[in-house]
Coordinates of C-alpha atoms in Angstrom, one line a residue:
X27 CA -40.4 -1.2 1.3
X28 CA -42.5 -0.7 -1.9
X29 CA -42.4 -4.0 -3.8
X30 CA -43.9 -2.2 -6.8
X31 CA -40.4 -0.7 -7.4
X32 CA -38.9 -4.2 -7.8
X33 CA -41.7 -6.2 -9.5
X34 CA -45.3 -6.6 -10.6
X35 CA -48.3 -8.1 -9.0
X36 CA -51.0 -10.0 -10.9
X37 CA -54.7 -9.5 -10.5
X38 CA -54.7 -12.6 -8.2
X39 CA -52.2 -10.9 -6.0
X40 CA -49.1 -13.0 -6.8
X41 CA -45.8 -11.0 -7.1
X42 CA -42.9 -11.5 -9.5
X43 CA -39.6 -9.6 -9.7
X44 CA -38.8 -7.4 -12.7
X45 CA -35.3 -8.6 -12.8
X46 CA -34.9 -11.9 -14.7
X47 CA -32.8 -14.8 -13.4
X48 CA -29.3 -15.0 -14.8
X49 CA -26.9 -18.0 -14.9
X50 CA -23.7 -18.0 -12.9
X51 CA -21.2 -16.0 -15.0
X52 CA -18.5 -18.6 -14.4
X53 CA -20.0 -20.6 -17.3
X54 CA -20.1 -17.7 -19.8
X55 CA -18.3 -18.1 -23.1
X56 CA -16.3 -16.2 -24.1
X57 CA -15.3 -15.6 -20.4
X58 CA -16.2 -12.3 -18.8
X59 CA -13.8 -11.8 -15.9
X60 CA -15.2 -8.5 -14.7
X61 CA -18.7 -9.9 -14.5
X62 CA -17.3 -12.9 -12.5
X63 CA -15.6 -10.5 -10.1
X64 CA -18.8 -8.5 -9.6
X65 CA -20.7 -11.8 -8.9
X66 CA -18.2 -13.3 -6.5
X67 CA -19.4 -11.4 -3.3
X68 CA -22.9 -12.8 -3.9
X69 CA -21.3 -16.3 -4.1
X70 CA -19.9 -16.0 -0.7
X71 CA -22.3 -13.7 1.2
X72 CA -24.3 -14.2 3.1
X73 CA -25.2 -17.9 3.0
X74 CA -21.9 -19.7 2.1
X75 CA -19.9 -17.8 4.7
X76 CA -22.6 -18.4 7.2
X77 CA -22.6 -22.1 6.7
X78 CA -18.8 -22.3 6.6
X79 CA -18.9 -20.5 10.0
X80 CA -21.6 -22.9 11.4
X81 CA -19.5 -25.9 10.3
X82 CA -16.4 -24.6 12.0
X83 CA -18.3 -23.8 15.2
X84 CA -19.9 -27.2 15.1
X85 CA -16.6 -28.9 14.7
X86 CA -14.9 -27.1 17.6
X87 CA -17.8 -27.0 20.0
X88 CA -19.8 -30.2 19.3
X89 CA -17.7 -32.9 17.5
X90 CA -15.7 -35.0 20.0
X91 CA -12.1 -36.0 19.6
X92 CA -11.2 -38.5 16.9
X93 CA -10.6 -41.3 19.4
X94 CA -14.2 -40.9 20.6
X95 CA -15.5 -40.9 17.0
X96 CA -13.7 -44.2 16.3
X97 CA -16.2 -46.0 18.6
X98 CA -19.8 -46.0 17.6
X99 CA -21.6 -45.8 20.9
X100 CA -25.0 -44.3 21.6
X101 CA -23.8 -41.2 23.4
X102 CA -22.2 -38.8 21.0
X103 CA -24.5 -39.6 18.0
X104 CA -27.7 -39.0 20.1
X105 CA -26.2 -35.8 21.4
X106 CA -25.6 -34.7 17.8
X107 CA -29.1 -35.6 16.8
X108 CA -30.6 -33.6 19.7
X109 CA -28.5 -30.6 18.9
X110 CA -29.3 -30.9 15.2
X111 CA -33.0 -30.9 16.0
X112 CA -32.6 -27.8 18.2
X113 CA -30.5 -25.9 15.6
X114 CA -32.8 -26.8 12.7
X115 CA -35.8 -25.7 14.7
X116 CA -34.2 -22.4 15.6
X117 CA -32.9 -21.6 12.1
X118 CA -36.2 -22.6 10.3
X119 CA -38.4 -20.9 12.8
X120 CA -36.3 -17.7 12.6
X121 CA -37.6 -17.4 9.0
X122 CA -41.1 -18.8 9.7
X123 CA -41.9 -16.6 12.7
X124 CA -41.6 -13.1 11.2
X125 CA -42.8 -14.0 7.7
X126 CA -45.5 -16.6 8.2
X127 CA -46.7 -16.4 11.8
X128 CA -46.4 -12.7 12.5
X129 CA -46.7 -11.8 8.8
X130 CA -44.6 -8.8 9.5
X131 CA -44.3 -7.7 5.9
X132 CA -47.7 -9.1 4.9
X133 CA -47.5 -10.1 1.2
X134 CA -44.8 -7.6 0.1
X135 CA -42.3 -9.5 -2.1
X136 CA -44.3 -12.8 -1.6
X137 CA -44.5 -14.8 -4.8
X138 CA -47.8 -16.6 -4.0
X139 CA -50.1 -14.1 -2.2
X140 CA -51.7 -16.9 -0.1
X141 CA -50.4 -18.2 3.2
X142 CA -50.2 -22.0 3.6
X143 CA -51.9 -21.9 7.0
X144 CA -55.0 -20.4 5.4
X145 CA -55.3 -23.4 3.0
X146 CA -56.0 -26.7 4.8
X147 CA -55.6 -29.8 2.6
X148 CA -55.9 -33.5 3.0
X149 CA -52.5 -34.1 1.4
X150 CA -50.9 -32.9 4.7
X151 CA -50.8 -34.5 8.1
X152 CA -53.6 -32.9 10.2
X153 CA -54.6 -31.0 7.0
X154 CA -52.0 -28.3 8.0
X155 CA -49.0 -27.7 5.6
X156 CA -46.7 -26.1 8.2
X157 CA -47.3 -28.7 10.9
X158 CA -46.9 -31.5 8.3
X159 CA -43.7 -29.9 7.0
X160 CA -42.2 -29.3 10.4
X161 CA -42.9 -32.9 11.6
X162 CA -41.4 -34.5 8.5
X163 CA -38.3 -32.3 8.8
X164 CA -37.7 -32.8 12.5
X165 CA -38.8 -36.4 12.9
X166 CA -37.5 -37.9 9.6
X167 CA -35.2 -35.4 7.9
X168 CA -32.9 -34.5 10.8
X169 CA -32.4 -38.1 12.0
X170 CA -31.3 -39.1 8.4
X171 CA -29.1 -36.0 8.2
X172 CA -27.5 -37.0 11.6
X173 CA -27.1 -40.6 10.6
X174 CA -25.1 -39.7 7.5
X175 CA -23.1 -37.1 9.5
X176 CA -22.2 -39.8 12.1
X177 CA -21.3 -42.2 9.4
X178 CA -19.0 -39.6 7.8
X179 CA -17.3 -38.7 11.1
X180 CA -16.8 -42.3 12.2
X181 CA -15.5 -43.4 8.7
X182 CA -13.0 -40.4 8.7
X183 CA -11.8 -41.1 12.3
X184 CA -11.2 -44.8 11.4
X185 CA -9.4 -44.1 8.2
X186 CA -12.0 -45.6 5.9
X187 CA -12.1 -42.4 3.9
X188 CA -9.4 -39.7 3.3
X189 CA -8.8 -37.2 6.1
X190 CA -6.5 -34.6 4.8
X191 CA -4.8 -32.1 7.2
X192 CA -5.2 -28.4 6.5
X193 CA -1.6 -27.7 7.3
X194 CA -0.3 -30.2 4.8
X195 CA -2.9 -29.6 2.0
X196 CA -4.0 -26.0 2.4
X197 CA -4.5 -25.2 -1.3
X198 CA -6.3 -28.4 -2.2
X199 CA -8.7 -28.2 0.8
X200 CA -9.3 -24.5 0.1
X201 CA -10.4 -25.5 -3.4
X202 CA -12.7 -28.2 -2.1
X203 CA -14.2 -25.8 0.4
X204 CA -14.7 -23.2 -2.4
X205 CA -16.6 -25.7 -4.6
X206 CA -18.9 -27.1 -1.9
X207 CA -21.9 -25.1 -3.3
X208 CA -21.1 -26.3 -6.8
X209 CA -20.9 -29.9 -5.6
X210 CA -24.3 -29.4 -3.9
X211 CA -25.8 -28.0 -7.1
X212 CA -24.4 -30.8 -9.3
X213 CA -25.6 -33.4 -6.8
X214 CA -29.0 -31.8 -6.4
X215 CA -29.6 -31.6 -10.1
X216 CA -28.8 -35.2 -10.6
X217 CA -30.9 -36.6 -7.8
X218 CA -33.7 -34.1 -8.6
X219 CA -34.0 -35.3 -12.2
X220 CA -34.0 -38.9 -11.0
X221 CA -36.9 -38.4 -8.6
X222 CA -38.9 -36.7 -11.3
X223 CA -39.0 -40.0 -13.2
X224 CA -42.8 -40.8 -13.0
X225 CA -42.7 -43.8 -10.7
X226 CA -40.3 -42.1 -8.3
X227 CA -42.2 -38.9 -8.5
X228 CA -45.5 -40.6 -7.6
X229 CA -44.2 -42.5 -4.6
X230 CA -41.3 -40.3 -3.4
X231 CA -40.9 -36.7 -4.7
X232 CA -44.6 -35.9 -4.7
X233 CA -44.4 -35.6 -0.9
X234 CA -42.2 -32.5 -1.3
X235 CA -44.2 -31.1 -4.2
X236 CA -47.4 -31.2 -2.1
X237 CA -46.1 -27.8 -0.9
X238 CA -46.9 -26.0 -4.1
X239 CA -46.8 -22.8 -2.1
X240 CA -43.6 -23.4 -0.1
X241 CA -42.6 -21.9 3.2
X242 CA -39.4 -22.3 5.2
X243 CA -40.5 -25.6 6.8
X244 CA -41.2 -27.0 3.3
X245 CA -37.4 -27.1 2.8
X246 CA -36.9 -30.6 4.3
X247 CA -40.4 -31.9 4.0
X248 CA -39.7 -35.0 2.0
X249 CA -40.1 -38.7 1.7
X250 CA -37.3 -40.6 3.6
X251 CA -35.8 -41.9 0.4
X252 CA -35.5 -38.3 -0.9
X253 CA -34.0 -37.3 2.5
X254 CA -31.3 -40.0 2.0
X255 CA -30.6 -38.9 -1.6
X256 CA -30.5 -35.3 -0.7
X257 CA -28.2 -35.5 2.2
X258 CA -26.2 -38.1 0.3
X259 CA -24.2 -35.1 -1.0
X260 CA -21.8 -35.9 1.8
X261 CA -20.8 -39.1 0.0
X262 CA -18.8 -37.0 -2.4
X263 CA -16.4 -36.5 0.5
X264 CA -16.0 -40.2 0.7
X265 CA -14.5 -40.1 -2.8
X266 CA -12.8 -36.7 -3.1
X267 CA -9.9 -36.4 -0.7
X268 CA -11.3 -34.0 1.9
X269 CA -11.6 -33.1 5.6
X270 CA -14.5 -33.7 8.0
X271 CA -14.9 -30.0 8.5
X272 CA -15.6 -29.5 4.8
X273 CA -17.9 -32.5 4.8
X274 CA -19.8 -30.9 7.7
X275 CA -20.0 -27.7 5.7
X276 CA -21.5 -29.7 2.8
X277 CA -24.1 -31.1 5.2
X278 CA -24.9 -27.7 6.7
X279 CA -25.2 -26.2 3.2
X280 CA -27.8 -28.9 2.4
X281 CA -29.6 -28.8 5.7
X282 CA -29.6 -25.1 6.6
X283 CA -29.2 -23.9 3.0
X284 CA -32.5 -25.4 1.9
X285 CA -34.4 -22.7 3.6
X286 CA -33.7 -19.7 1.4
X287 CA -34.9 -21.5 -1.7
X288 CA -38.2 -22.2 -0.1
X289 CA -38.8 -19.0 1.9
X290 CA -41.5 -17.8 -0.6
X291 CA -40.4 -14.2 -0.5
X292 CA -38.0 -12.5 -2.9
X293 CA -36.8 -10.0 -0.3
X294 CA -36.9 -10.0 3.5
X295 CA -37.3 -6.5 4.9
X296 CA -35.0 -5.5 7.7
X297 CA -36.0 -1.9 7.9
X298 CA -38.7 0.3 6.3
X299 CA -36.5 1.0 3.3
X300 CA -34.0 -1.9 3.4
X301 CA -33.8 -5.7 3.1
X302 CA -31.9 -8.5 1.6
X303 CA -32.5 -10.8 -1.4
X304 CA -33.3 -14.4 -0.6
X305 CA -32.4 -15.8 -4.1
X306 CA -35.5 -18.0 -3.8
X307 CA -37.1 -17.2 -7.2
X308 CA -35.4 -19.9 -9.2
X309 CA -36.6 -22.8 -7.0
X310 CA -40.0 -21.2 -6.4
X311 CA -40.5 -21.4 -10.2
X312 CA -39.8 -25.2 -9.9
X313 CA -42.5 -25.6 -7.2
X314 CA -44.9 -23.5 -9.4
X315 CA -44.3 -25.3 -12.7
X316 CA -42.7 -28.6 -11.6
X317 CA -40.6 -29.3 -14.7
X318 CA -38.3 -26.4 -14.8
X319 CA -35.2 -25.3 -12.8
X320 CA -34.1 -28.7 -11.5
X321 CA -30.9 -27.2 -10.3
X322 CA -30.7 -25.5 -6.9
X323 CA -29.0 -22.1 -7.6
X324 CA -28.0 -22.5 -11.2
X325 CA -24.3 -22.9 -10.3
X326 CA -24.2 -25.9 -12.7
X327 CA -25.7 -25.0 -16.1
X328 CA -27.5 -28.3 -16.8
X329 CA -31.0 -26.6 -16.9
X330 CA -29.7 -24.4 -19.7
X331 CA -28.0 -27.3 -21.5
X332 CA -31.1 -29.5 -21.4
X333 CA -33.7 -26.8 -22.1
X334 CA -35.4 -26.7 -18.7
X335 CA -34.2 -23.3 -17.6
X336 CA -36.9 -20.7 -16.7
X337 CA -35.7 -17.2 -16.0
X338 CA -39.1 -15.8 -15.1
X339 CA -39.8 -14.3 -18.5
X340 CA -42.8 -14.6 -20.8
X341 CA -40.4 -16.2 -23.4
X342 CA -39.6 -18.9 -20.9
X343 CA -43.3 -19.5 -20.2
X344 CA -43.9 -20.0 -23.9
X345 CA -40.9 -22.4 -24.3
X346 CA -42.2 -24.3 -21.3
X347 CA -45.7 -24.6 -22.7
X348 CA -44.2 -25.8 -26.0
X349 CA -42.3 -28.5 -24.2
X350 CA -45.4 -29.6 -22.3
X351 CA -47.4 -29.8 -25.6
X352 CA -44.7 -31.9 -27.3
X353 CA -44.5 -34.2 -24.3
X354 CA -48.2 -34.8 -24.3
X355 CA -48.2 -35.5 -28.0
X356 CA -45.3 -38.0 -27.6
X357 CA -47.2 -39.7 -24.8
X358 CA -50.4 -39.8 -26.8
X359 CA -48.6 -41.3 -29.8
X360 CA -47.1 -44.0 -27.6
X361 CA -50.5 -44.9 -26.2
X362 CA -51.8 -45.4 -29.7

């Protein structure tokens, strides 16, 4: 594919799409029903339907019977952790292998023209970003993800949190399943703003932001505290009357769904003339500029409300620079 048809490349070689980011039309006022209807397929396909399917498959093929879940032994949690490690490796490597190891499409549609493996740095374990990111994800992130998953399943089976039946509550559970991505975006925005508080950024979130030029394995490369906060999205299903399958979907959305936002490419080519959008640009701009686009996919309009939305335009660049100058001036005035 010719990426010049879809965007522009700087003299450095970095690429950006011509099409500016747009907020989810569900928040437009006055409402625009036709625009919402046109947008709905993108809400479901491909990622949301894929993670719904993965949660269903996980429930029926992996999760043991409720009477087994009631007893916290070593067997079934360790089995789940081993499987989560394998599934995470396969999913993440399925993106990493063609784009970053084989470099099948070279730098076409790549936001940052450099590849992390070509830039060793002391901020990473063994000076290698990909290895550092992979180890942090598999050795720390997946165990914390699994621990919260085990807690949720055990609490549900023992009646400590609501376990609604689909047959008895079909409409309510359909609604909860429908808003899982919105719950994720709301939760992500809140914890993301929290860990950008200077002291938490320095000791916690900076680990993730070491990957200024993110790749798929950067998705779960975090400090353990951030892992806990991030996968803590499952705790919403301790409060909202729900079902363990939907809570699993929430975890899969967080664990597997983090990859598209960190893939570093705007499109993944599937043929010489075709490909699919990754929807990675919004979060890439956060990694590039640090203090914009705190939300994951813009499903919750907080960035627009609080003035931190960046749509990729020159106007957003100027607004961002103005905010930075005003912030520096406030800090300078306080120090005096």
